[in-house]
Amino acid sequence: MASGLIFWRAQAYSLAWLWQDWVVLLCVYWILAALLRSWRSWPFVTAVWMAALLAIYSVVQIPLTFAALRLDAP
Amino acid sequence: MIPGVAALLVANGAVLLAARRLLEPLKTGKPAVDVLLFLLLRTLLISSVVLAAGFARILTPLGMGLVGGVGFGILVILKRPRPVRPPLPLPWHPWLIAAAILVLLKLLVQVWIFAPYAGDVVTYHLPKIAEWIRAGGFTRELGANARVTLPAGFELLDTWWVVFLHHDVLIEMAGVELLLIASAAVYALGREVGLTPSPALTGALLFAATPGLQVEATAALNDGAATAMTLATAALIVARAGLPLILLPLALGLGIKPTTAYAFPGLVLLAVLWRREPTLPPAPRKVALSVAVLALAVGAVWYVRNLLWYGNPIYPMGTELGRQVQQFGPSLASLGENLTTLVNVRIRDFFPVGALHTGNANWGAVVLACGLPALIDWMRDDSRIRRLALAGAVSTVCVLTLVTPDPWNMRFILFVPALPGLAAARAAAANRFLAPLVVLAALLCLTSSIRPSELSASDLRRLAGSGWRERSARPSRPAGMDEASVGCLGGNVSAYWLYDPDYSRGVVYFREATAAALVERMDREGLRTLVVSPDLTDGATLREAVESGALVEHSDAWGRTYRRVR
């Protein structure tokens, strides 16, 4: 299912954009989780993946949030 | 003011005592479920009292204060000695308690500073409350917007927080208490699926930090309240409570917002998937049935009223107004468009967080960054989570199939962050690398919801700088607002702002079709000012009244108003 979703996103959007697509990132995580969960460093991999997703979210929302907190704005 | 505050405190004390008495026979032996039931019973009692007072026309500070005082006295006199109780079933972890206090303080500051500001709230949710408070009971006049006849279960709770003070300074408390119910439901869900108290409470707090729910809670909107009832229903299903108890949040939810029914298929599926889990000991039949019947009555009252008044229990849904107010029936095209925009745009919150959810899902960073990967791990580990996620997905798909694709419809699926929130908390408890990320994501959620996008920075400065008695989010006082009453023509007026925060000004709604009838009624009612819906200012009726010299036009920050000239 995860592979199918990645294939769908690859068909629908440009390959250059896929690395920053949260759906693709989540599906890759899903596949890796199936293969590598027993690996000793898996908790670190999870943290890296969540950090990447947090970055994807924050790059849009943090500037908006800071703008909203500027109470000297009109 | 002091008698009003005293009445508010006494009445709240009475309701808390009554809810505790009512809970005694219904206790399940599971503290998390009991806390949820206690909060739901309190909501049921408040709704019932306001409904009864509205019909009896004692919806006044004195009337409600007397009811509260008598109720409190009776409950204190009837108090029986009780065995020593265990403390609240919460993990008293200092960091979690500090986080809970932080979230609560943020909400309370917003309750104090904010005044009703969202367009939907001031055009059709709250004008009816202003009419009720001014009349001391329920009125036929609800306001001029087409949506004023929608179920008003949440408005009953709003009314509770304004009737004693005859002022709306605390009106957002209704949203805060419903967010508390939603969080209690998430906590109970977490405990039921095997989380220990600390991750369950962390999950509930992460859910409560969801930006969409934070702004909903302090905007006097009812979507957060509907979410609370959906999640409470899910929690009681998972706890395997009896049907009468499950009907309690289900019926209250229908009375708050009819669209809660759109999530029912997922809840039914959840009940089917959970049918083999051990059930709770049955509650005493009479008490449980009485609670269910009362909840059904509270939830159904608006549909019965609409049936009696308009011949249609879900008026104005359908085409009674010459156009569809909301989609009627399922649509795969709607599902496709809603899902596509959710996945491609809205889940990333590309726009500032606002109460009306314009363009955003407003699920926040916790769901996208931490909750979804953690949920994948959890589903792999636990079949119960797969079942819960499947039921949640069915509810989400049903809702998205049944609502018009528009920029605001993500507020109907605010229950989604519950499971990712719990999953993120579970993952953070098990993986030391994740805790800082989850904390960062939660802080971003809370920070992004400090100033809702519907309030400009200058609005917020003005609200914070004004005294509580005159605090209002309206852009300016329309001309002629020194009068005891003003007229209002058309449905797209932010009519609630006309009443003033202490409901001291009357609003007369005009539905006259001719200039002569309009002017004649203005004279009869002794009105000098007419506030007009922007879509009507160029209409023939007003043009004729202006051309005849009966009215003169005035424009300001509010919009266009008209003054009577004799």
XYZ file of C-alpha atoms in Angstrom:
640
model
C 0.000 0.000 0.000
C 2.820 2.393 0.899
C 4.566 1.626 -2.393
C 1.329 2.254 -4.273
C 0.933 5.645 -2.608
C 4.512 6.595 -3.520
C 3.867 5.509 -7.112
C 0.697 7.635 -7.190
C 2.533 10.711 -5.911
C 5.380 10.118 -8.371
C 2.884 9.954 -11.228
C 0.973 13.017 -10.073
C 3.874 15.295 -9.185
C 7.391 15.991 -10.386
C 10.162 13.765 -9.070
C 12.151 16.814 -7.990
C 9.330 17.742 -5.603
C 8.842 14.303 -4.051
C 11.579 14.591 -1.436
C 9.589 17.319 0.287
C 6.205 15.580 -0.042
C 4.953 14.528 3.390
C 2.967 11.629 1.901
C 6.087 10.163 0.280
C 8.156 10.681 3.427
C 5.509 8.944 5.525
C 5.204 6.054 3.076
C 8.988 5.548 2.986
C 8.917 5.527 6.793
C 6.126 2.934 6.652
C 8.239 0.683 4.386
C 11.349 1.156 6.512
C 9.383 0.394 9.652
C 8.322 -2.921 8.145
C 11.937 -3.799 7.361
C 14.067 -2.238 10.081
C 12.070 -1.924 13.292
C 14.185 -4.406 15.148
C 17.369 -2.498 14.269
C 19.083 -1.035 17.330
C 19.231 2.457 15.807
C 15.586 2.494 14.731
C 14.546 5.015 17.436
C 17.097 7.430 15.961
C 15.703 6.863 12.440
C 12.222 7.626 13.738
C 13.479 10.869 15.265
C 15.161 11.891 11.998
C 11.967 11.210 10.071
C 9.828 13.179 12.494
C 12.335 16.044 12.383
C 12.076 16.082 8.595
C 8.287 16.185 8.734
C 8.437 18.896 11.388
C 10.714 20.919 9.114
C 8.292 20.497 6.184
C 5.441 21.747 8.354
C 7.415 24.510 10.046
C 8.828 26.079 6.899
C 5.317 27.289 6.138
C 3.761 27.761 9.558
C 6.601 29.331 11.567
C 6.771 32.529 9.433
C 2.978 32.802 9.624
C 3.069 32.336 13.393
C 5.800 34.940 13.879
C 3.863 37.355 11.687
C 0.755 36.770 13.800
C 2.723 37.441 16.981
C 3.903 40.844 15.749
C 1.372 42.873 17.655
C 2.774 46.180 16.414
C 1.485 45.313 12.925
C -1.678 47.032 11.677
C -21.861 42.667 39.298
C -21.033 41.029 42.660
C -24.495 39.392 42.988
C -24.086 38.092 39.416
C -20.688 36.580 40.198
C -22.071 35.047 43.408
C -25.017 33.568 41.510
C -22.650 32.184 38.862
C -20.521 30.519 41.536
C -23.473 29.108 43.478
C -25.155 27.782 40.338
C -21.934 26.169 39.130
C -21.460 24.654 42.575
C -24.990 23.258 42.445
C -24.433 21.742 39.010
C -21.137 20.172 40.091
C -22.776 18.652 43.179
C -25.742 17.413 41.157
C -23.504 15.869 38.503
C -21.535 14.120 41.227
C -24.732 12.752 42.787
C -25.943 11.589 39.409
C -22.626 9.904 38.689
C -22.658 7.800 41.880
C -24.960 5.039 40.590
C -23.445 5.203 37.112
C -19.827 4.720 38.158
C -18.024 2.217 35.981
C -15.059 1.424 38.180
C -12.775 2.972 35.584
C -11.697 6.398 36.855
C -10.932 7.855 33.409
C -14.389 6.882 32.119
C -16.022 8.145 35.308
C -14.382 11.562 34.932
C -15.666 11.743 31.346
C -19.173 10.737 32.466
C -19.072 13.348 35.233
C -18.227 16.102 32.727
C -20.930 14.908 30.332
C -23.533 14.812 33.112
C -22.584 18.355 34.105
C -23.092 19.483 30.503
C -26.434 17.682 30.367
C -27.586 19.350 33.580
C -26.544 22.824 32.444
C -28.266 22.355 29.087
C -31.439 21.107 30.803
C -31.514 23.947 33.317
C -31.046 26.622 30.638
C -33.684 24.977 28.449
C -36.173 24.804 31.314
C -35.413 28.377 32.379
C -35.797 29.556 28.793
C -39.215 27.982 28.460
C -40.268 29.143 31.959
C -39.019 32.659 31.159
C -36.761 32.871 34.196
C -33.582 33.182 32.138
C -32.490 36.146 34.247
C -29.689 36.668 36.787
C -32.237 36.594 39.629
C -34.205 33.612 38.305
C -31.151 31.515 37.550
C -29.449 32.602 40.774
C -32.481 31.487 42.802
C -32.623 28.158 40.958
C -28.906 27.668 41.580
C -29.180 28.688 45.244
C -32.147 26.409 45.954
C -30.500 23.535 44.099
C -27.243 24.055 45.973
C -29.045 24.182 49.323
C -31.004 20.999 48.649
C -27.896 19.131 47.532
C -25.926 20.240 50.588
C -28.771 19.259 52.954
C -29.169 15.876 51.263
C -25.439 15.215 51.330
C -24.686 11.758 52.657
C -21.384 10.747 54.202
C -19.188 9.304 51.491
C -16.211 7.003 51.717
C -12.817 8.572 51.169
C -12.247 8.879 47.420
C -9.058 8.334 45.547
C -7.710 11.516 43.961
C -8.337 12.260 40.282
C -6.989 9.418 38.146
C -4.200 11.548 36.728
C -0.462 11.035 36.864
C 0.816 13.856 39.050
C 3.975 14.235 37.024
C 5.313 17.792 37.538
C 6.097 18.448 33.860
C 2.690 17.216 32.746
C 0.923 19.284 35.370
C 2.975 22.326 34.309
C 2.010 21.711 30.657
C -1.664 21.356 31.595
C -1.528 24.605 33.581
C 0.170 26.355 30.642
C -2.559 25.248 28.211
C -5.302 26.201 30.656
C -3.761 29.606 31.419
C -3.469 30.392 27.711
C -7.130 29.565 27.222
C -8.257 31.557 30.264
C -6.297 34.639 29.162
C -7.902 34.336 25.729
C -11.349 33.965 27.312
C -10.745 37.171 29.245
C -9.279 39.204 26.378
C -11.337 37.970 23.436
C -14.863 39.038 22.630
C -16.975 37.240 19.990
C -15.255 37.997 16.686
C -15.826 35.217 14.152
C -18.262 36.032 11.339
C -20.490 32.976 11.850
C -20.723 33.664 15.561
C -21.778 37.304 15.349
C -24.133 36.846 12.396
C -26.108 33.751 13.403
C -24.913 31.827 16.473
C -25.114 34.530 19.113
C -27.867 37.001 18.135
C -30.410 34.481 19.467
C -28.624 34.439 22.841
C -28.815 38.215 22.973
C -32.559 38.018 22.294
C -33.013 35.363 25.008
C -31.017 37.304 27.583
C -32.840 40.560 26.858
C -36.247 38.838 27.008
C -35.410 36.624 30.001
C -36.565 33.567 28.083
C -36.796 31.949 24.687
C -38.091 34.129 21.891
C -39.520 33.601 18.432
C -37.100 36.234 17.144
C -33.694 34.625 16.633
C -32.095 37.081 14.198
C -32.294 37.596 10.476
C -29.659 35.228 9.092
C -30.889 32.072 7.363
C -28.864 29.879 9.715
C -30.261 31.146 13.044
C -32.618 28.154 13.188
C -29.819 25.570 13.255
C -29.681 23.474 16.476
C -28.467 25.554 19.392
C -27.225 23.036 21.947
C -23.922 24.846 22.272
C -25.688 28.183 22.592
C -27.346 26.805 25.760
C -23.872 26.444 27.262
C -22.895 29.916 26.032
C -26.052 31.232 27.696
C -25.032 29.657 31.011
C -21.869 31.774 31.019
C -23.627 35.065 30.210
C -26.982 34.926 31.994
C -25.719 35.536 35.543
C -23.529 38.521 34.622
C -25.868 39.828 31.900
C -22.617 40.275 30.018
C -20.583 38.244 27.541
C -17.120 38.642 29.100
C -16.997 34.915 29.976
C -18.909 33.561 26.981
C -15.893 31.639 25.633
C -15.809 29.499 28.797
C -18.359 27.202 27.153
C -15.788 26.300 24.501
C -13.088 25.747 27.097
C -15.235 23.313 29.090
C -16.060 21.389 25.905
C -12.344 21.181 25.074
C -11.921 19.738 28.568
C -14.527 17.084 27.721
C -12.760 16.307 24.426
C -9.432 15.958 26.233
C -11.000 13.756 28.923
C -12.387 11.562 26.131
C -8.932 11.269 24.553
C -7.453 10.421 27.958
C -10.107 7.738 28.483
C -9.469 6.376 24.983
C -5.751 6.204 25.721
C -6.323 4.356 28.988
C -8.774 1.959 27.350
C -6.297 0.960 24.642
C -3.635 0.198 27.205
C -1.627 3.384 27.717
C -0.416 4.070 31.234
C -1.617 7.335 32.823
C 1.393 9.471 31.827
C 1.309 8.846 28.043
C -2.504 8.988 28.090
C -2.440 12.430 29.738
C 0.364 13.553 27.424
C -1.745 12.439 24.453
C -4.759 14.324 25.802
C -2.638 17.464 26.216
C -1.155 17.126 22.717
C -4.679 16.791 21.381
C -5.812 19.837 23.373
C -2.912 21.803 21.862
C -4.250 21.197 18.335
C -4.407 24.711 16.835
C -7.882 24.227 15.404
C -9.275 23.179 18.774
C -7.471 25.949 20.629
C -9.030 28.664 18.481
C -12.418 26.926 18.414
C -12.473 26.799 22.209
C -12.204 30.568 22.535
C -14.250 31.653 19.518
C -17.756 30.640 20.723
C -17.983 28.315 17.711
C -19.632 24.920 18.059
C -17.306 22.677 16.009
C -15.000 21.961 18.949
C -18.064 21.096 21.022
C -19.305 18.690 18.338
C -15.821 17.132 18.246
C -15.945 16.645 22.020
C -19.205 14.722 21.760
C -17.941 12.538 18.897
C -14.826 11.619 20.864
C -16.795 11.067 24.074
C -19.070 8.671 22.173
C -16.022 6.827 20.828
C -14.494 6.618 24.312
C -17.688 5.167 25.816
C -17.972 2.662 22.957
C -14.377 1.545 23.496
C -14.996 1.325 27.256
C -17.983 -0.925 26.380
C -20.481 1.216 28.266
C -24.171 0.409 27.841
C -26.251 1.992 25.107
C -28.025 4.491 27.412
C -24.690 5.979 28.459
C -23.433 6.056 24.862
C -26.614 7.926 23.923
C -25.666 10.726 26.323
C -22.870 12.322 24.224
C -24.460 11.149 20.985
C -27.713 13.028 21.660
C -25.971 16.087 23.078
C -23.798 16.155 19.944
C -26.819 16.107 17.652
C -28.271 19.017 19.599
C -25.027 20.941 19.170
C -24.512 20.356 15.448
C -26.373 18.064 13.054
C -23.154 17.304 11.192
C -21.997 15.182 14.148
C -24.269 12.537 12.614
C -21.941 12.385 9.592
C -19.378 10.582 11.757
C -21.886 7.958 12.969
C -20.944 5.207 10.454
C -17.426 5.098 11.880
C -18.796 4.977 15.425
C -21.135 2.114 14.510
C -18.204 0.283 12.933
C -16.195 0.907 16.109
C -18.979 -0.662 18.193
C -19.004 -3.700 15.887
C -15.225 -4.067 15.928
C -15.149 -3.732 19.744
C -18.035 -6.101 20.449
C -15.804 -8.900 21.747
C -14.070 -6.719 24.358
C -15.286 -7.126 27.963
C -18.271 -4.946 28.822
C -18.624 -2.633 31.785
C -20.909 -3.731 34.616
C -24.413 -2.586 33.639
C -25.519 0.749 35.073
C -28.778 0.817 37.093
C -31.434 0.670 34.406
C -33.706 3.458 35.666
C -30.942 5.995 36.187
C -29.201 5.222 32.903
C -32.463 5.357 30.950
C -33.460 8.637 32.635
C -30.121 10.166 31.645
C -30.500 8.906 28.066
C -34.076 10.202 27.766
C -33.087 13.615 29.140
C -30.131 13.780 26.731
C -32.367 12.820 23.804
C -34.861 15.513 24.824
C -32.104 18.148 25.071
C -30.682 17.095 21.715
C -34.018 16.807 19.930
C -35.643 20.022 21.098
C -34.318 22.096 18.173
C -35.486 19.591 15.582
C -38.959 19.476 17.156
C -39.075 23.282 17.232
C -38.129 23.502 13.552
C -40.713 20.852 12.683
C -43.395 22.851 14.489
C -42.330 26.247 13.130
C -41.274 25.391 9.582
C -42.517 21.837 8.929
C -38.920 20.673 8.482
C -36.849 19.413 11.438
C -33.578 20.319 9.721
C -34.651 23.728 8.393
C -33.012 25.492 6.544
C -31.128 22.483 5.178
C -32.453 21.513 1.790
C -33.647 24.112 -0.628
C -36.214 26.052 1.387
C -34.280 29.273 0.892
C -33.964 28.957 -2.848
C -30.421 27.678 -2.579
C -28.606 24.904 -0.732
C -27.132 26.035 2.572
C -25.118 22.817 2.803
C -24.679 19.771 0.590
C -27.608 17.367 0.843
C -26.576 13.716 0.674
C -23.297 11.996 -0.190
C -21.135 12.978 -3.138
C -18.073 11.123 -4.365
C -16.999 14.282 -6.182
C -17.003 16.125 -2.838
C -15.023 13.307 -1.237
C -12.399 13.428 -3.977
C -11.993 17.186 -3.810
C -12.028 17.307 -0.006
C -9.451 14.523 0.298
C -7.208 16.013 -2.376
C -7.159 19.450 -0.786
C -6.651 17.916 2.660
C -3.641 15.861 1.579
C -2.056 18.395 -0.763
C -2.695 21.656 1.031
C -4.691 21.796 4.220
C -2.827 19.347 6.415
C 0.258 21.559 6.061
C -1.632 24.636 7.299
C -0.487 26.973 4.547
C -2.507 29.850 6.023
C -2.549 31.547 9.435
C -4.545 29.594 12.001
C -8.082 30.932 12.331
C -11.326 30.011 14.029
C -13.119 29.405 10.737
C -10.314 27.119 9.497
C -10.035 28.995 6.212
C -7.874 26.878 3.912
C -6.343 24.856 6.762
C -6.933 21.562 8.532
C -5.462 23.253 11.642
C -4.311 19.875 12.978
C -0.908 21.350 13.682
C 2.658 20.089 13.768
C 2.073 17.318 16.310
C -0.228 15.379 13.977
C 1.794 15.754 10.786
C 5.315 15.489 12.149
C 5.021 13.159 15.140
C 1.547 11.637 15.274
C 1.314 10.012 11.855
C 4.681 8.161 11.928
C 4.015 7.145 15.529
C 0.573 5.889 14.547
C 2.105 3.687 11.845
C 4.341 2.089 14.486
C 1.464 1.690 16.937
C -0.828 0.109 14.356
C 1.865 -2.447 13.567
C 2.074 -3.348 17.252
C -1.558 -3.443 18.307
C -4.645 -4.741 16.503
C -6.915 -2.577 18.672
C -5.264 0.540 17.269
C -5.805 -0.762 13.740
C -9.499 -1.144 14.542
C -9.693 2.305 16.121
C -7.861 3.884 13.169
C -10.144 2.108 10.699
C -13.249 3.406 12.464
C -11.764 6.916 12.555
C -10.936 6.725 8.863
C -14.496 5.637 8.029
C -15.912 8.566 10.028
C -13.528 10.969 8.278
C -14.392 9.659 4.814
C -18.128 9.818 5.582
C -17.871 13.429 6.735
C -15.828 14.433 3.682
C -18.365 12.705 1.429
C -21.211 14.639 2.983
C -19.891 18.212 3.148
C -19.604 20.794 0.410
C -16.017 21.359 -0.724
C -15.306 24.817 0.639
C -12.387 26.467 2.427
C -13.931 25.970 5.873
C -15.060 22.338 6.036
C -12.043 20.889 7.864
C -13.669 22.012 11.102
C -16.010 19.023 10.755
C -13.163 16.515 11.223
C -11.395 17.958 14.231
C -11.676 14.558 15.943
C -8.848 13.213 13.735
C -5.927 14.568 15.851
C -6.993 12.409 18.830
C -5.335 9.166 17.766
C -2.136 10.746 16.352
C -1.870 12.726 19.598
C -2.000 9.554 21.681
C 0.416 7.831 19.287
C 2.918 10.699 19.541
C 2.706 10.578 23.345
C 3.269 6.817 23.381
C 6.237 7.122 21.033
C 7.783 9.949 23.073
C 7.457 7.873 26.229
C 9.287 4.976 24.603
C 11.926 6.844 22.571
C 14.152 9.408 24.284
C 15.020 11.110 20.970
C 11.407 12.057 20.333
C 10.457 14.012 23.447
C 12.168 17.287 22.349
C 10.564 17.039 18.904
C 7.110 16.476 20.361
C 7.569 19.384 22.764
C 8.710 21.661 19.907
C 5.746 20.623 17.771
C 3.324 21.194 20.661
C 4.801 24.641 21.371
C 4.376 25.555 17.703
C 0.746 24.416 17.904
C 0.079 26.568 20.954
C 1.954 29.585 19.599
C 0.238 29.493 16.224
C -3.148 29.726 17.936
C -2.417 32.761 20.108
C -3.885 35.269 17.650
C -6.609 33.835 15.394
C -6.342 35.106 11.837
C -9.790 36.709 12.046
C -8.431 39.197 14.600
C -5.931 41.722 13.281
C -3.065 42.847 15.507
C -4.823 46.157 16.038
C -8.050 44.327 16.970
C -6.159 42.364 19.590
C -4.436 45.489 20.934
C -7.796 47.224 21.170
C -9.430 44.253 22.919
C -6.596 43.883 25.407
C -6.540 47.625 26.064
C -10.237 48.131 26.648
C -12.068 47.603 29.923
C -14.018 44.347 30.209
C -17.395 46.073 30.470
C -17.202 47.609 26.997
C -14.928 45.005 25.345
C -16.237 44.219 21.862
C -14.533 43.034 18.669
C -16.700 45.177 16.389
C -14.693 47.503 14.145
C -16.463 50.668 15.313
C -19.697 51.886 16.775
C -22.147 52.407 13.930
C -23.583 55.896 13.701
C -26.571 56.401 15.963
C -25.522 53.782 18.486
C -26.408 56.069 21.377
C -29.987 54.880 20.996
C -31.784 52.254 23.081
C -32.670 50.228 19.994
C -31.538 50.069 16.385
C -33.033 48.481 13.316
C -31.393 45.716 11.332
C -32.259 44.823 7.759
C -30.928 41.707 6.039
C -29.181 38.557 7.216
C -25.524 39.335 6.649
C -25.140 41.855 9.450
C -22.871 41.120 12.403
C -25.980 41.694 14.463
C -24.602 40.400 17.765
C -22.268 43.379 17.996
C -25.262 45.737 17.916
C -26.536 44.542 21.290
C -23.355 45.667 23.107
C -21.503 43.286 25.468
C -24.018 43.865 28.271
C -27.028 43.378 25.982
C -28.189 46.889 26.777
C -29.293 47.760 23.249
C -32.308 46.268 21.533
C -32.221 45.178 17.902
C -35.368 45.217 15.797
C -35.158 42.955 12.763
C -36.865 44.232 9.632
C -38.331 41.958 6.991
C -40.443 44.599 5.225
C -40.436 44.464 1.442
C -41.399 48.058 0.646
C -39.910 51.417 1.547
C -43.198 52.688 2.928
C -43.626 49.683 5.242
C -40.020 49.940 6.389
C -40.241 53.629 7.231
C -43.645 53.198 8.858
C -42.278 50.466 11.137
C -39.206 52.517 12.006
C -41.520 55.318 13.137
C -43.760 52.920 15.017
C -40.803 51.385 16.877
C -39.264 54.820 17.481
C -36.049 53.922 15.655
C -33.697 56.427 14.074
C -30.951 54.085 12.827
C -31.096 51.168 10.429
C -28.070 48.882 9.998
C -28.217 47.149 6.644
C -26.746 43.940 5.284
C -24.088 44.737 2.624
C -25.968 42.706 0.017
C -29.076 44.877 0.438
C -27.636 48.380 0.423
C -28.209 48.753 -3.311
C -31.697 47.210 -3.205
C -34.798 48.933 -4.531
C -36.439 49.270 -1.101
C -33.623 51.279 0.395
C -33.031 53.264 -2.773
C -36.670 54.290 -2.773
C -36.563 55.241 0.916
C -33.453 57.380 0.331
C -34.868 59.012 -2.807
C -38.054 59.903 -0.946
C -35.949 61.647 1.699
C -37.114 59.363 4.531
C -33.617 57.925 5.091
C -30.115 59.304 4.650
C -27.110 57.107 4.102
C -24.049 57.047 6.333
C -20.847 55.049 5.758
C -18.133 54.263 8.283
C -15.846 51.403 9.337
C -18.924 49.368 10.216
C -20.405 49.610 6.743
C -23.471 51.469 5.577
C -26.165 52.575 7.980
C -29.252 54.679 7.368
C -30.691 57.466 9.524
C -34.381 58.346 9.660
C -35.091 61.919 8.594
C -38.405 63.505 9.462
